[in-house]
Amino acid sequence: MARILFVMTGADHWTLADGTQHPTGYWAEEFAAPYRVFTEAGHRVVVATPGGVLPPVDRSSLAPEANGGQEKAERVAATLESAAELRQPVRLEDVRPEDYDAVFYPGGHGPMEDLAVNGDSARLLTDTLESGKPLGVVCHAPAALLATESGNGSSPFAGYRLTGFTNAEEKQAGLADKAAWLLQDRLVALGTEFSEGQPWEPNVVVDRNLHTGQNPASSEPLAERMLATLA
């Protein structure tokens, strides 16, 4: 049985270019689908957040239209309700990477607010990358990689192939024109090799031990790819 650390946002908003706060949090499917993949395979999940706060769910991610219908939305909601780990997060500041066999970052716009500038998360990401253990990051969660940039502009993730929520998807979601910055642009500036798939279609990119998914539809296949490395 592996211990898998889910690093999740503690932010319930995303600050837009004009200073207003867009309500957000983590995207429900990006927790629920990987959580099911890992726990149904017999692995244990531990949730960590900055300060150990309860991770807030983006309420819009619970809607039927965000989940492909009412039945799927109810399944996601049931998973969140049954996942006691969401109500017992540990402090990200206290996490020891050696205590876990893999690390996974669910997305949502929340990570754009807090994990993108979180030093504790940056150290965890760097240590996990260097350890060779599976590291999974999906949708907007690659924003956390931005915090690994050093004062001279270098990052351990520079040169890695990866993906994340694209500019095209942000435009179609209606937030690109309001955003202070776009994830794809910042990841390219970080020196990564960004792999853009079709909007809203599953796209998983694996480079060494880094596993990334482009969007919510990529969260389950991303977790399945990680699961294969834990077998």
mmCIF file with all atom_site columns, C-alpha atoms in Angstrom:
data_model
loop_
_atom_site.group_PDB
_atom_site.id
_atom_site.type_symbol
_atom_site.label_atom_id
_atom_site.label_alt_id
_atom_site.label_comp_id
_atom_site.label_asym_id
_atom_site.label_entity_id
_atom_site.label_seq_id
_atom_site.pdbx_PDB_ins_code
_atom_site.Cartn_x
_atom_site.Cartn_y
_atom_site.Cartn_z
_atom_site.occupancy
_atom_site.B_iso_or_equiv
_atom_site.pdbx_formal_charge
_atom_site.auth_seq_id
_atom_site.auth_comp_id
_atom_site.auth_asym_id
_atom_site.auth_atom_id
_atom_site.pdbx_PDB_model_num
ATOM 1   C CA . MET A 1 1   ? 0.000   0.000  0.000   1.00 0.00 ? 1   MET A CA 1
ATOM 2   C CA . ALA A 1 2   ? 1.407   3.368  -1.036  1.00 0.00 ? 2   ALA A CA 1
ATOM 3   C CA . ARG A 1 3   ? 0.877   6.639  0.807   1.00 0.00 ? 3   ARG A CA 1
ATOM 4   C CA . ILE A 1 4   ? -0.061  9.370  -1.646  1.00 0.00 ? 4   ILE A CA 1
ATOM 5   C CA . LEU A 1 5   ? -0.005  13.012 -0.643  1.00 0.00 ? 5   LEU A CA 1
ATOM 6   C CA . PHE A 1 6   ? -2.654  15.257 -2.212  1.00 0.00 ? 6   PHE A CA 1
ATOM 7   C CA . VAL A 1 7   ? -1.470  18.873 -2.001  1.00 0.00 ? 7   VAL A CA 1
ATOM 8   C CA . MET A 1 8   ? -4.523  21.116 -2.261  1.00 0.00 ? 8   MET A CA 1
ATOM 9   C CA . THR A 1 9   ? -5.315  24.798 -2.314  1.00 0.00 ? 9   THR A CA 1
ATOM 10  C CA . GLY A 1 10  ? -6.558  26.622 0.734   1.00 0.00 ? 10  GLY A CA 1
ATOM 11  C CA . ALA A 1 11  ? -7.757  29.597 -1.320  1.00 0.00 ? 11  ALA A CA 1
ATOM 12  C CA . ASP A 1 12  ? -11.463 30.203 -1.934  1.00 0.00 ? 12  ASP A CA 1
ATOM 13  C CA . HIS A 1 13  ? -10.860 32.973 -4.494  1.00 0.00 ? 13  HIS A CA 1
ATOM 14  C CA . TRP A 1 14  ? -8.625  33.984 -7.383  1.00 0.00 ? 14  TRP A CA 1
ATOM 15  C CA . THR A 1 15  ? -7.630  37.651 -7.630  1.00 0.00 ? 15  THR A CA 1
ATOM 16  C CA . LEU A 1 16  ? -8.287  39.002 -11.121 1.00 0.00 ? 16  LEU A CA 1
ATOM 17  C CA . ALA A 1 17  ? -6.423  41.745 -12.955 1.00 0.00 ? 17  ALA A CA 1
ATOM 18  C CA . ASP A 1 18  ? -8.776  44.457 -11.675 1.00 0.00 ? 18  ASP A CA 1
ATOM 19  C CA . GLY A 1 19  ? -8.363  43.314 -8.073  1.00 0.00 ? 19  GLY A CA 1
ATOM 20  C CA . THR A 1 20  ? -11.743 41.640 -7.754  1.00 0.00 ? 20  THR A CA 1
ATOM 21  C CA . GLN A 1 21  ? -11.980 38.156 -6.250  1.00 0.00 ? 21  GLN A CA 1
ATOM 22  C CA . HIS A 1 22  ? -13.374 35.366 -8.389  1.00 0.00 ? 22  HIS A CA 1
ATOM 23  C CA . PRO A 1 23  ? -14.873 32.626 -6.144  1.00 0.00 ? 23  PRO A CA 1
ATOM 24  C CA . THR A 1 24  ? -13.024 29.345 -6.612  1.00 0.00 ? 24  THR A CA 1
ATOM 25  C CA . GLY A 1 25  ? -11.163 26.570 -4.767  1.00 0.00 ? 25  GLY A CA 1
ATOM 26  C CA . TYR A 1 26  ? -10.222 23.097 -5.983  1.00 0.00 ? 26  TYR A CA 1
ATOM 27  C CA . TRP A 1 27  ? -12.046 21.518 -8.927  1.00 0.00 ? 27  TRP A CA 1
ATOM 28  C CA . ALA A 1 28  ? -14.161 18.664 -7.610  1.00 0.00 ? 28  ALA A CA 1
ATOM 29  C CA . GLU A 1 29  ? -13.517 16.095 -10.351 1.00 0.00 ? 29  GLU A CA 1
ATOM 30  C CA . GLU A 1 30  ? -9.761  16.643 -10.117 1.00 0.00 ? 30  GLU A CA 1
ATOM 31  C CA . PHE A 1 31  ? -9.857  15.423 -6.536  1.00 0.00 ? 31  PHE A CA 1
ATOM 32  C CA . ALA A 1 32  ? -12.623 12.870 -6.824  1.00 0.00 ? 32  ALA A CA 1
ATOM 33  C CA . ALA A 1 33  ? -11.498 10.893 -9.870  1.00 0.00 ? 33  ALA A CA 1
ATOM 34  C CA . PRO A 1 34  ? -7.853  10.424 -8.783  1.00 0.00 ? 34  PRO A CA 1
ATOM 35  C CA . TYR A 1 35  ? -8.954  9.763  -5.219  1.00 0.00 ? 35  TYR A CA 1
ATOM 36  C CA . ARG A 1 36  ? -11.125 6.892  -6.446  1.00 0.00 ? 36  ARG A CA 1
ATOM 37  C CA . VAL A 1 37  ? -8.358  5.540  -8.684  1.00 0.00 ? 37  VAL A CA 1
ATOM 38  C CA . PHE A 1 38  ? -5.840  5.448  -5.857  1.00 0.00 ? 38  PHE A CA 1
ATOM 39  C CA . THR A 1 39  ? -8.046  4.307  -2.980  1.00 0.00 ? 39  THR A CA 1
ATOM 40  C CA . GLU A 1 40  ? -9.836  1.625  -4.980  1.00 0.00 ? 40  GLU A CA 1
ATOM 41  C CA . ALA A 1 41  ? -6.390  0.205  -5.761  1.00 0.00 ? 41  ALA A CA 1
ATOM 42  C CA . GLY A 1 42  ? -5.736  -0.043 -2.022  1.00 0.00 ? 42  GLY A CA 1
ATOM 43  C CA . HIS A 1 43  ? -3.561  3.022  -1.544  1.00 0.00 ? 43  HIS A CA 1
ATOM 44  C CA . ARG A 1 44  ? -3.885  5.603  1.217   1.00 0.00 ? 44  ARG A CA 1
ATOM 45  C CA . VAL A 1 45  ? -4.441  9.305  0.520   1.00 0.00 ? 45  VAL A CA 1
ATOM 46  C CA . VAL A 1 46  ? -3.356  12.115 2.843   1.00 0.00 ? 46  VAL A CA 1
ATOM 47  C CA . VAL A 1 47  ? -4.457  15.709 2.136   1.00 0.00 ? 47  VAL A CA 1
ATOM 48  C CA . ALA A 1 48  ? -2.201  18.673 2.884   1.00 0.00 ? 48  ALA A CA 1
ATOM 49  C CA . THR A 1 49  ? -3.021  22.377 2.589   1.00 0.00 ? 49  THR A CA 1
ATOM 50  C CA . PRO A 1 50  ? -1.226  25.590 3.526   1.00 0.00 ? 50  PRO A CA 1
ATOM 51  C CA . GLY A 1 51  ? -1.791  26.015 7.240   1.00 0.00 ? 51  GLY A CA 1
ATOM 52  C CA . GLY A 1 52  ? -3.848  22.832 7.380   1.00 0.00 ? 52  GLY A CA 1
ATOM 53  C CA . VAL A 1 53  ? -7.025  24.712 6.424   1.00 0.00 ? 53  VAL A CA 1
ATOM 54  C CA . LEU A 1 54  ? -9.975  22.822 4.980   1.00 0.00 ? 54  LEU A CA 1
ATOM 55  C CA . PRO A 1 55  ? -9.656  22.832 1.190   1.00 0.00 ? 55  PRO A CA 1
ATOM 56  C CA . PRO A 1 56  ? -12.563 24.780 -0.336  1.00 0.00 ? 56  PRO A CA 1
ATOM 57  C CA . VAL A 1 57  ? -14.335 23.245 -3.312  1.00 0.00 ? 57  VAL A CA 1
ATOM 58  C CA . ASP A 1 58  ? -15.188 25.428 -6.297  1.00 0.00 ? 58  ASP A CA 1
ATOM 59  C CA . ARG A 1 59  ? -18.972 25.300 -6.098  1.00 0.00 ? 59  ARG A CA 1
ATOM 60  C CA . SER A 1 60  ? -19.329 25.602 -9.860  1.00 0.00 ? 60  SER A CA 1
ATOM 61  C CA . SER A 1 61  ? -17.427 22.333 -10.259 1.00 0.00 ? 61  SER A CA 1
ATOM 62  C CA . LEU A 1 62  ? -20.294 20.472 -8.572  1.00 0.00 ? 62  LEU A CA 1
ATOM 63  C CA . ALA A 1 63  ? -22.863 21.470 -11.204 1.00 0.00 ? 63  ALA A CA 1
ATOM 64  C CA . PRO A 1 64  ? -24.211 18.818 -13.601 1.00 0.00 ? 64  PRO A CA 1
ATOM 65  C CA . GLU A 1 65  ? -23.005 20.790 -16.626 1.00 0.00 ? 65  GLU A CA 1
ATOM 66  C CA . ALA A 1 66  ? -19.453 20.703 -15.242 1.00 0.00 ? 66  ALA A CA 1
ATOM 67  C CA . ASN A 1 67  ? -19.562 16.924 -14.841 1.00 0.00 ? 67  ASN A CA 1
ATOM 68  C CA . GLY A 1 68  ? -21.258 15.626 -17.945 1.00 0.00 ? 68  GLY A CA 1
ATOM 69  C CA . GLY A 1 69  ? -24.683 15.277 -16.377 1.00 0.00 ? 69  GLY A CA 1
ATOM 70  C CA . GLN A 1 70  ? -26.546 14.843 -13.120 1.00 0.00 ? 70  GLN A CA 1
ATOM 71  C CA . GLU A 1 71  ? -25.481 11.231 -12.483 1.00 0.00 ? 71  GLU A CA 1
ATOM 72  C CA . LYS A 1 72  ? -21.778 12.014 -12.759 1.00 0.00 ? 72  LYS A CA 1
ATOM 73  C CA . ALA A 1 73  ? -22.202 15.136 -10.659 1.00 0.00 ? 73  ALA A CA 1
ATOM 74  C CA . GLU A 1 74  ? -23.848 13.096 -7.928  1.00 0.00 ? 74  GLU A CA 1
ATOM 75  C CA . ARG A 1 75  ? -21.016 10.571 -8.032  1.00 0.00 ? 75  ARG A CA 1
ATOM 76  C CA . VAL A 1 76  ? -18.430 13.332 -7.618  1.00 0.00 ? 76  VAL A CA 1
ATOM 77  C CA . ALA A 1 77  ? -20.385 14.870 -4.737  1.00 0.00 ? 77  ALA A CA 1
ATOM 78  C CA . ALA A 1 78  ? -20.685 11.473 -3.055  1.00 0.00 ? 78  ALA A CA 1
ATOM 79  C CA . THR A 1 79  ? -16.926 10.968 -3.299  1.00 0.00 ? 79  THR A CA 1
ATOM 80  C CA . LEU A 1 80  ? -16.264 14.334 -1.666  1.00 0.00 ? 80  LEU A CA 1
ATOM 81  C CA . GLU A 1 81  ? -18.725 13.504 1.094   1.00 0.00 ? 81  GLU A CA 1
ATOM 82  C CA . SER A 1 82  ? -17.163 10.117 1.808   1.00 0.00 ? 82  SER A CA 1
ATOM 83  C CA . ALA A 1 83  ? -13.533 11.298 1.668   1.00 0.00 ? 83  ALA A CA 1
ATOM 84  C CA . ALA A 1 84  ? -12.742 11.916 5.323   1.00 0.00 ? 84  ALA A CA 1
ATOM 85  C CA . GLU A 1 85  ? -9.254  13.049 4.301   1.00 0.00 ? 85  GLU A CA 1
ATOM 86  C CA . LEU A 1 86  ? -10.720 16.325 3.024   1.00 0.00 ? 86  LEU A CA 1
ATOM 87  C CA . ARG A 1 87  ? -11.847 17.147 6.550   1.00 0.00 ? 87  ARG A CA 1
ATOM 88  C CA . GLN A 1 88  ? -8.555  16.123 8.179   1.00 0.00 ? 88  GLN A CA 1
ATOM 89  C CA . PRO A 1 89  ? -5.833  17.951 6.245   1.00 0.00 ? 89  PRO A CA 1
ATOM 90  C CA . VAL A 1 90  ? -2.300  18.127 7.554   1.00 0.00 ? 90  VAL A CA 1
ATOM 91  C CA . ARG A 1 91  ? -0.235  21.284 7.458   1.00 0.00 ? 91  ARG A CA 1
ATOM 92  C CA . LEU A 1 92  ? 1.761   21.568 4.257   1.00 0.00 ? 92  LEU A CA 1
ATOM 93  C CA . GLU A 1 93  ? 4.478   23.225 6.323   1.00 0.00 ? 93  GLU A CA 1
ATOM 94  C CA . ASP A 1 94  ? 4.939   20.012 8.336   1.00 0.00 ? 94  ASP A CA 1
ATOM 95  C CA . VAL A 1 95  ? 5.049   17.561 5.417   1.00 0.00 ? 95  VAL A CA 1
ATOM 96  C CA . ARG A 1 96  ? 8.127   15.355 5.083   1.00 0.00 ? 96  ARG A CA 1
ATOM 97  C CA . PRO A 1 97  ? 8.507   14.139 1.482   1.00 0.00 ? 97  PRO A CA 1
ATOM 98  C CA . GLU A 1 98  ? 10.159  10.919 2.610   1.00 0.00 ? 98  GLU A CA 1
ATOM 99  C CA . ASP A 1 99  ? 6.909   9.851  4.288   1.00 0.00 ? 99  ASP A CA 1
ATOM 100 C CA . TYR A 1 100 ? 5.095   9.507  0.934   1.00 0.00 ? 100 TYR A CA 1
ATOM 101 C CA . ASP A 1 101 ? 5.411   7.300  -2.124  1.00 0.00 ? 101 ASP A CA 1
ATOM 102 C CA . ALA A 1 102 ? 3.832   9.776  -4.550  1.00 0.00 ? 102 ALA A CA 1
ATOM 103 C CA . VAL A 1 103 ? 2.536   13.347 -4.631  1.00 0.00 ? 103 VAL A CA 1
ATOM 104 C CA . PHE A 1 104 ? -0.528  14.619 -6.494  1.00 0.00 ? 104 PHE A CA 1
ATOM 105 C CA . TYR A 1 105 ? -1.791  18.184 -7.019  1.00 0.00 ? 105 TYR A CA 1
ATOM 106 C CA . PRO A 1 106 ? -5.492  18.656 -7.957  1.00 0.00 ? 106 PRO A CA 1
ATOM 107 C CA . GLY A 1 107 ? -6.283  21.854 -9.832  1.00 0.00 ? 107 GLY A CA 1
ATOM 108 C CA . GLY A 1 108 ? -8.948  24.509 -9.870  1.00 0.00 ? 108 GLY A CA 1
ATOM 109 C CA . HIS A 1 109 ? -8.184  28.219 -9.922  1.00 0.00 ? 109 HIS A CA 1
ATOM 110 C CA . GLY A 1 110 ? -7.324  28.112 -6.206  1.00 0.00 ? 110 GLY A CA 1
ATOM 111 C CA . PRO A 1 111 ? -3.682  27.070 -6.764  1.00 0.00 ? 111 PRO A CA 1
ATOM 112 C CA . MET A 1 112 ? -3.244  30.170 -8.949  1.00 0.00 ? 112 MET A CA 1
ATOM 113 C CA . GLU A 1 113 ? -3.841  32.220 -5.793  1.00 0.00 ? 113 GLU A CA 1
ATOM 114 C CA . ASP A 1 114 ? -1.848  30.431 -3.088  1.00 0.00 ? 114 ASP A CA 1
ATOM 115 C CA . LEU A 1 115 ? 0.298   27.520 -4.293  1.00 0.00 ? 115 LEU A CA 1
ATOM 116 C CA . ALA A 1 116 ? 1.784   29.618 -7.107  1.00 0.00 ? 116 ALA A CA 1
ATOM 117 C CA . VAL A 1 117 ? 3.677   31.607 -4.456  1.00 0.00 ? 117 VAL A CA 1
ATOM 118 C CA . ASN A 1 118 ? 4.042   29.014 -1.687  1.00 0.00 ? 118 ASN A CA 1
ATOM 119 C CA . GLY A 1 119 ? 7.598   28.198 -0.651  1.00 0.00 ? 119 GLY A CA 1
ATOM 120 C CA . ASP A 1 120 ? 6.691   25.045 1.263   1.00 0.00 ? 120 ASP A CA 1
ATOM 121 C CA . SER A 1 121 ? 4.983   23.649 -1.812  1.00 0.00 ? 121 SER A CA 1
ATOM 122 C CA . ALA A 1 122 ? 7.974   24.646 -3.946  1.00 0.00 ? 122 ALA A CA 1
ATOM 123 C CA . ARG A 1 123 ? 10.352  22.705 -1.699  1.00 0.00 ? 123 ARG A CA 1
ATOM 124 C CA . LEU A 1 124 ? 8.071   19.672 -1.775  1.00 0.00 ? 124 LEU A CA 1
ATOM 125 C CA . LEU A 1 125 ? 7.843   19.806 -5.564  1.00 0.00 ? 125 LEU A CA 1
ATOM 126 C CA . THR A 1 126 ? 11.597  20.113 -5.929  1.00 0.00 ? 126 THR A CA 1
ATOM 127 C CA . ASP A 1 127 ? 12.329  17.302 -3.458  1.00 0.00 ? 127 ASP A CA 1
ATOM 128 C CA . THR A 1 128 ? 9.768   14.987 -5.084  1.00 0.00 ? 128 THR A CA 1
ATOM 129 C CA . LEU A 1 129 ? 11.104  15.678 -8.559  1.00 0.00 ? 129 LEU A CA 1
ATOM 130 C CA . GLU A 1 130 ? 14.648  14.937 -7.424  1.00 0.00 ? 130 GLU A CA 1
ATOM 131 C CA . SER A 1 131 ? 13.577  11.786 -5.563  1.00 0.00 ? 131 SER A CA 1
ATOM 132 C CA . GLY A 1 132 ? 12.221  10.104 -8.674  1.00 0.00 ? 132 GLY A CA 1
ATOM 133 C CA . LYS A 1 133 ? 8.896   9.361  -6.973  1.00 0.00 ? 133 LYS A CA 1
ATOM 134 C CA . PRO A 1 134 ? 5.747   9.873  -9.071  1.00 0.00 ? 134 PRO A CA 1
ATOM 135 C CA . LEU A 1 135 ? 4.646   13.496 -9.122  1.00 0.00 ? 135 LEU A CA 1
ATOM 136 C CA . GLY A 1 136 ? 1.235   14.284 -10.620 1.00 0.00 ? 136 GLY A CA 1
ATOM 137 C CA . VAL A 1 137 ? -0.089  17.778 -11.351 1.00 0.00 ? 137 VAL A CA 1
ATOM 138 C CA . VAL A 1 138 ? -3.330  18.536 -13.201 1.00 0.00 ? 138 VAL A CA 1
ATOM 139 C CA . CYS A 1 139 ? -5.121  21.460 -14.889 1.00 0.00 ? 139 CYS A CA 1
ATOM 140 C CA . HIS A 1 140 ? -4.396  24.751 -13.034 1.00 0.00 ? 140 HIS A CA 1
ATOM 141 C CA . ALA A 1 141 ? -2.264  23.067 -10.353 1.00 0.00 ? 141 ALA A CA 1
ATOM 142 C CA . PRO A 1 142 ? 0.948   23.439 -12.433 1.00 0.00 ? 142 PRO A CA 1
ATOM 143 C CA . ALA A 1 143 ? 0.743   27.034 -11.206 1.00 0.00 ? 143 ALA A CA 1
ATOM 144 C CA . ALA A 1 144 ? 2.479   25.641 -8.116  1.00 0.00 ? 144 ALA A CA 1
ATOM 145 C CA . LEU A 1 145 ? 5.582   25.054 -10.238 1.00 0.00 ? 145 LEU A CA 1
ATOM 146 C CA . LEU A 1 146 ? 5.979   28.819 -10.594 1.00 0.00 ? 146 LEU A CA 1
ATOM 147 C CA . ALA A 1 147 ? 7.003   29.038 -6.947  1.00 0.00 ? 147 ALA A CA 1
ATOM 148 C CA . THR A 1 148 ? 10.084  26.905 -7.687  1.00 0.00 ? 148 THR A CA 1
ATOM 149 C CA . GLU A 1 149 ? 11.667  29.723 -9.704  1.00 0.00 ? 149 GLU A CA 1
ATOM 150 C CA . SER A 1 150 ? 14.837  30.964 -8.014  1.00 0.00 ? 150 SER A CA 1
ATOM 151 C CA . GLY A 1 151 ? 16.061  34.519 -7.806  1.00 0.00 ? 151 GLY A CA 1
ATOM 152 C CA . ASN A 1 152 ? 18.092  34.103 -10.987 1.00 0.00 ? 152 ASN A CA 1
ATOM 153 C CA . GLY A 1 153 ? 15.032  32.869 -12.900 1.00 0.00 ? 153 GLY A CA 1
ATOM 154 C CA . SER A 1 154 ? 15.906  29.170 -12.996 1.00 0.00 ? 154 SER A CA 1
ATOM 155 C CA . SER A 1 155 ? 13.614  26.282 -12.043 1.00 0.00 ? 155 SER A CA 1
ATOM 156 C CA . PRO A 1 156 ? 14.222  22.539 -11.632 1.00 0.00 ? 156 PRO A CA 1
ATOM 157 C CA . PHE A 1 157 ? 11.254  22.037 -13.972 1.00 0.00 ? 157 PHE A CA 1
ATOM 158 C CA . ALA A 1 158 ? 12.865  23.953 -16.832 1.00 0.00 ? 158 ALA A CA 1
ATOM 159 C CA . GLY A 1 159 ? 13.281  21.642 -19.816 1.00 0.00 ? 159 GLY A CA 1
ATOM 160 C CA . TYR A 1 160 ? 10.545  19.230 -18.706 1.00 0.00 ? 160 TYR A CA 1
ATOM 161 C CA . ARG A 1 161 ? 7.706   18.375 -21.051 1.00 0.00 ? 161 ARG A CA 1
ATOM 162 C CA . LEU A 1 162 ? 4.375   19.065 -19.385 1.00 0.00 ? 162 LEU A CA 1
ATOM 163 C CA . THR A 1 163 ? 0.864   20.330 -19.888 1.00 0.00 ? 163 THR A CA 1
ATOM 164 C CA . GLY A 1 164 ? -1.767  22.267 -17.995 1.00 0.00 ? 164 GLY A CA 1
ATOM 165 C CA . PHE A 1 165 ? -4.869  24.374 -18.551 1.00 0.00 ? 165 PHE A CA 1
ATOM 166 C CA . THR A 1 166 ? -4.313  26.131 -21.865 1.00 0.00 ? 166 THR A CA 1
ATOM 167 C CA . ASN A 1 167 ? -4.832  29.723 -22.951 1.00 0.00 ? 167 ASN A CA 1
ATOM 168 C CA . ALA A 1 168 ? -7.497  28.474 -25.369 1.00 0.00 ? 168 ALA A CA 1
ATOM 169 C CA . GLU A 1 169 ? -9.404  26.754 -22.559 1.00 0.00 ? 169 GLU A CA 1
ATOM 170 C CA . GLU A 1 170 ? -9.150  29.823 -20.324 1.00 0.00 ? 170 GLU A CA 1
ATOM 171 C CA . LYS A 1 171 ? -10.574 31.923 -23.153 1.00 0.00 ? 171 LYS A CA 1
ATOM 172 C CA . GLN A 1 172 ? -13.433 29.494 -23.705 1.00 0.00 ? 172 GLN A CA 1
ATOM 173 C CA . ALA A 1 173 ? -14.113 29.489 -19.962 1.00 0.00 ? 173 ALA A CA 1
ATOM 174 C CA . GLY A 1 174 ? -14.515 33.273 -20.152 1.00 0.00 ? 174 GLY A CA 1
ATOM 175 C CA . LEU A 1 175 ? -11.745 34.276 -17.746 1.00 0.00 ? 175 LEU A CA 1
ATOM 176 C CA . ALA A 1 176 ? -8.718  34.898 -19.967 1.00 0.00 ? 176 ALA A CA 1
ATOM 177 C CA . ASP A 1 177 ? -9.500  38.585 -20.522 1.00 0.00 ? 177 ASP A CA 1
ATOM 178 C CA . LYS A 1 178 ? -9.984  39.122 -16.786 1.00 0.00 ? 178 LYS A CA 1
ATOM 179 C CA . ALA A 1 179 ? -6.905  37.234 -15.566 1.00 0.00 ? 179 ALA A CA 1
ATOM 180 C CA . ALA A 1 180 ? -3.774  38.919 -14.284 1.00 0.00 ? 180 ALA A CA 1
ATOM 181 C CA . TRP A 1 181 ? -1.778  36.154 -15.980 1.00 0.00 ? 181 TRP A CA 1
ATOM 182 C CA . LEU A 1 182 ? -2.355  32.940 -17.889 1.00 0.00 ? 182 LEU A CA 1
ATOM 183 C CA . LEU A 1 183 ? -0.936  29.617 -16.798 1.00 0.00 ? 183 LEU A CA 1
ATOM 184 C CA . GLN A 1 184 ? 0.325   28.452 -20.176 1.00 0.00 ? 184 GLN A CA 1
ATOM 185 C CA . ASP A 1 185 ? 2.239   31.697 -20.701 1.00 0.00 ? 185 ASP A CA 1
ATOM 186 C CA . ARG A 1 186 ? 3.896   31.514 -17.293 1.00 0.00 ? 186 ARG A CA 1
ATOM 187 C CA . LEU A 1 187 ? 4.883   27.855 -17.674 1.00 0.00 ? 187 LEU A CA 1
ATOM 188 C CA . VAL A 1 188 ? 6.517   28.612 -21.032 1.00 0.00 ? 188 VAL A CA 1
ATOM 189 C CA . ALA A 1 189 ? 8.348   31.550 -19.441 1.00 0.00 ? 189 ALA A CA 1
ATOM 190 C CA . LEU A 1 190 ? 9.539   29.184 -16.700 1.00 0.00 ? 190 LEU A CA 1
ATOM 191 C CA . GLY A 1 191 ? 11.392  27.222 -19.361 1.00 0.00 ? 191 GLY A CA 1
ATOM 192 C CA . THR A 1 192 ? 9.132   24.189 -19.629 1.00 0.00 ? 192 THR A CA 1
ATOM 193 C CA . GLU A 1 193 ? 8.171   22.517 -22.889 1.00 0.00 ? 193 GLU A CA 1
ATOM 194 C CA . PHE A 1 194 ? 4.410   23.005 -22.896 1.00 0.00 ? 194 PHE A CA 1
ATOM 195 C CA . SER A 1 195 ? 2.371   20.372 -24.749 1.00 0.00 ? 195 SER A CA 1
ATOM 196 C CA . GLU A 1 196 ? -1.053  21.699 -25.772 1.00 0.00 ? 196 GLU A CA 1
ATOM 197 C CA . GLY A 1 197 ? -3.809  19.257 -26.650 1.00 0.00 ? 197 GLY A CA 1
ATOM 198 C CA . GLN A 1 198 ? -7.312  19.890 -27.920 1.00 0.00 ? 198 GLN A CA 1
ATOM 199 C CA . PRO A 1 199 ? -9.471  21.971 -25.556 1.00 0.00 ? 199 PRO A CA 1
ATOM 200 C CA . TRP A 1 200 ? -11.347 19.894 -22.967 1.00 0.00 ? 200 TRP A CA 1
ATOM 201 C CA . GLU A 1 201 ? -10.014 16.582 -24.322 1.00 0.00 ? 201 GLU A CA 1
ATOM 202 C CA . PRO A 1 202 ? -7.870  14.279 -22.143 1.00 0.00 ? 202 PRO A CA 1
ATOM 203 C CA . ASN A 1 203 ? -4.165  15.030 -22.515 1.00 0.00 ? 203 ASN A CA 1
ATOM 204 C CA . VAL A 1 204 ? -1.570  13.425 -20.253 1.00 0.00 ? 204 VAL A CA 1
ATOM 205 C CA . VAL A 1 205 ? 2.137   14.133 -20.572 1.00 0.00 ? 205 VAL A CA 1
ATOM 206 C CA . VAL A 1 206 ? 4.795   12.100 -18.763 1.00 0.00 ? 206 VAL A CA 1
ATOM 207 C CA . ASP A 1 207 ? 8.426   13.203 -18.619 1.00 0.00 ? 207 ASP A CA 1
ATOM 208 C CA . ARG A 1 208 ? 10.564  11.129 -16.294 1.00 0.00 ? 208 ARG A CA 1
ATOM 209 C CA . ASN A 1 209 ? 8.689   11.087 -12.960 1.00 0.00 ? 209 ASN A CA 1
ATOM 210 C CA . LEU A 1 210 ? 6.611   14.195 -13.738 1.00 0.00 ? 210 LEU A CA 1
ATOM 211 C CA . HIS A 1 211 ? 3.034   13.375 -14.751 1.00 0.00 ? 211 HIS A CA 1
ATOM 212 C CA . THR A 1 212 ? 0.799   16.235 -15.872 1.00 0.00 ? 212 THR A CA 1
ATOM 213 C CA . GLY A 1 213 ? -2.783  16.522 -17.151 1.00 0.00 ? 213 GLY A CA 1
ATOM 214 C CA . GLN A 1 214 ? -4.263  19.377 -19.150 1.00 0.00 ? 214 GLN A CA 1
ATOM 215 C CA . ASN A 1 215 ? -7.801  19.713 -17.795 1.00 0.00 ? 215 ASN A CA 1
ATOM 216 C CA . PRO A 1 216 ? -10.497 18.030 -15.684 1.00 0.00 ? 216 PRO A CA 1
ATOM 217 C CA . ALA A 1 217 ? -10.992 15.292 -18.285 1.00 0.00 ? 217 ALA A CA 1
ATOM 218 C CA . SER A 1 218 ? -7.317  14.407 -17.868 1.00 0.00 ? 218 SER A CA 1
ATOM 219 C CA . SER A 1 219 ? -7.459  13.804 -14.111 1.00 0.00 ? 219 SER A CA 1
ATOM 220 C CA . GLU A 1 220 ? -8.561  10.150 -14.185 1.00 0.00 ? 220 GLU A CA 1
ATOM 221 C CA . PRO A 1 221 ? -6.194  9.010  -16.970 1.00 0.00 ? 221 PRO A CA 1
ATOM 222 C CA . LEU A 1 222 ? -3.403  10.933 -15.246 1.00 0.00 ? 222 LEU A CA 1
ATOM 223 C CA . ALA A 1 223 ? -4.020  9.071  -11.989 1.00 0.00 ? 223 ALA A CA 1
ATOM 224 C CA . GLU A 1 224 ? -4.134  5.765  -13.867 1.00 0.00 ? 224 GLU A CA 1
ATOM 225 C CA . ARG A 1 225 ? -0.730  6.496  -15.411 1.00 0.00 ? 225 ARG A CA 1
ATOM 226 C CA . MET A 1 226 ? 0.661   7.241  -11.968 1.00 0.00 ? 226 MET A CA 1
ATOM 227 C CA . LEU A 1 227 ? -0.957  4.105  -10.564 1.00 0.00 ? 227 LEU A CA 1
ATOM 228 C CA . ALA A 1 228 ? 0.951   1.981  -13.065 1.00 0.00 ? 228 ALA A CA 1
ATOM 229 C CA . THR A 1 229 ? 4.240   3.289  -11.665 1.00 0.00 ? 229 THR A CA 1
ATOM 230 C CA . LEU A 1 230 ? 3.200   2.330  -8.130  1.00 0.00 ? 230 LEU A CA 1
ATOM 231 C CA . ALA A 1 231 ? 2.347   -1.279 -9.003  1.00 0.00 ? 231 ALA A CA 1
#
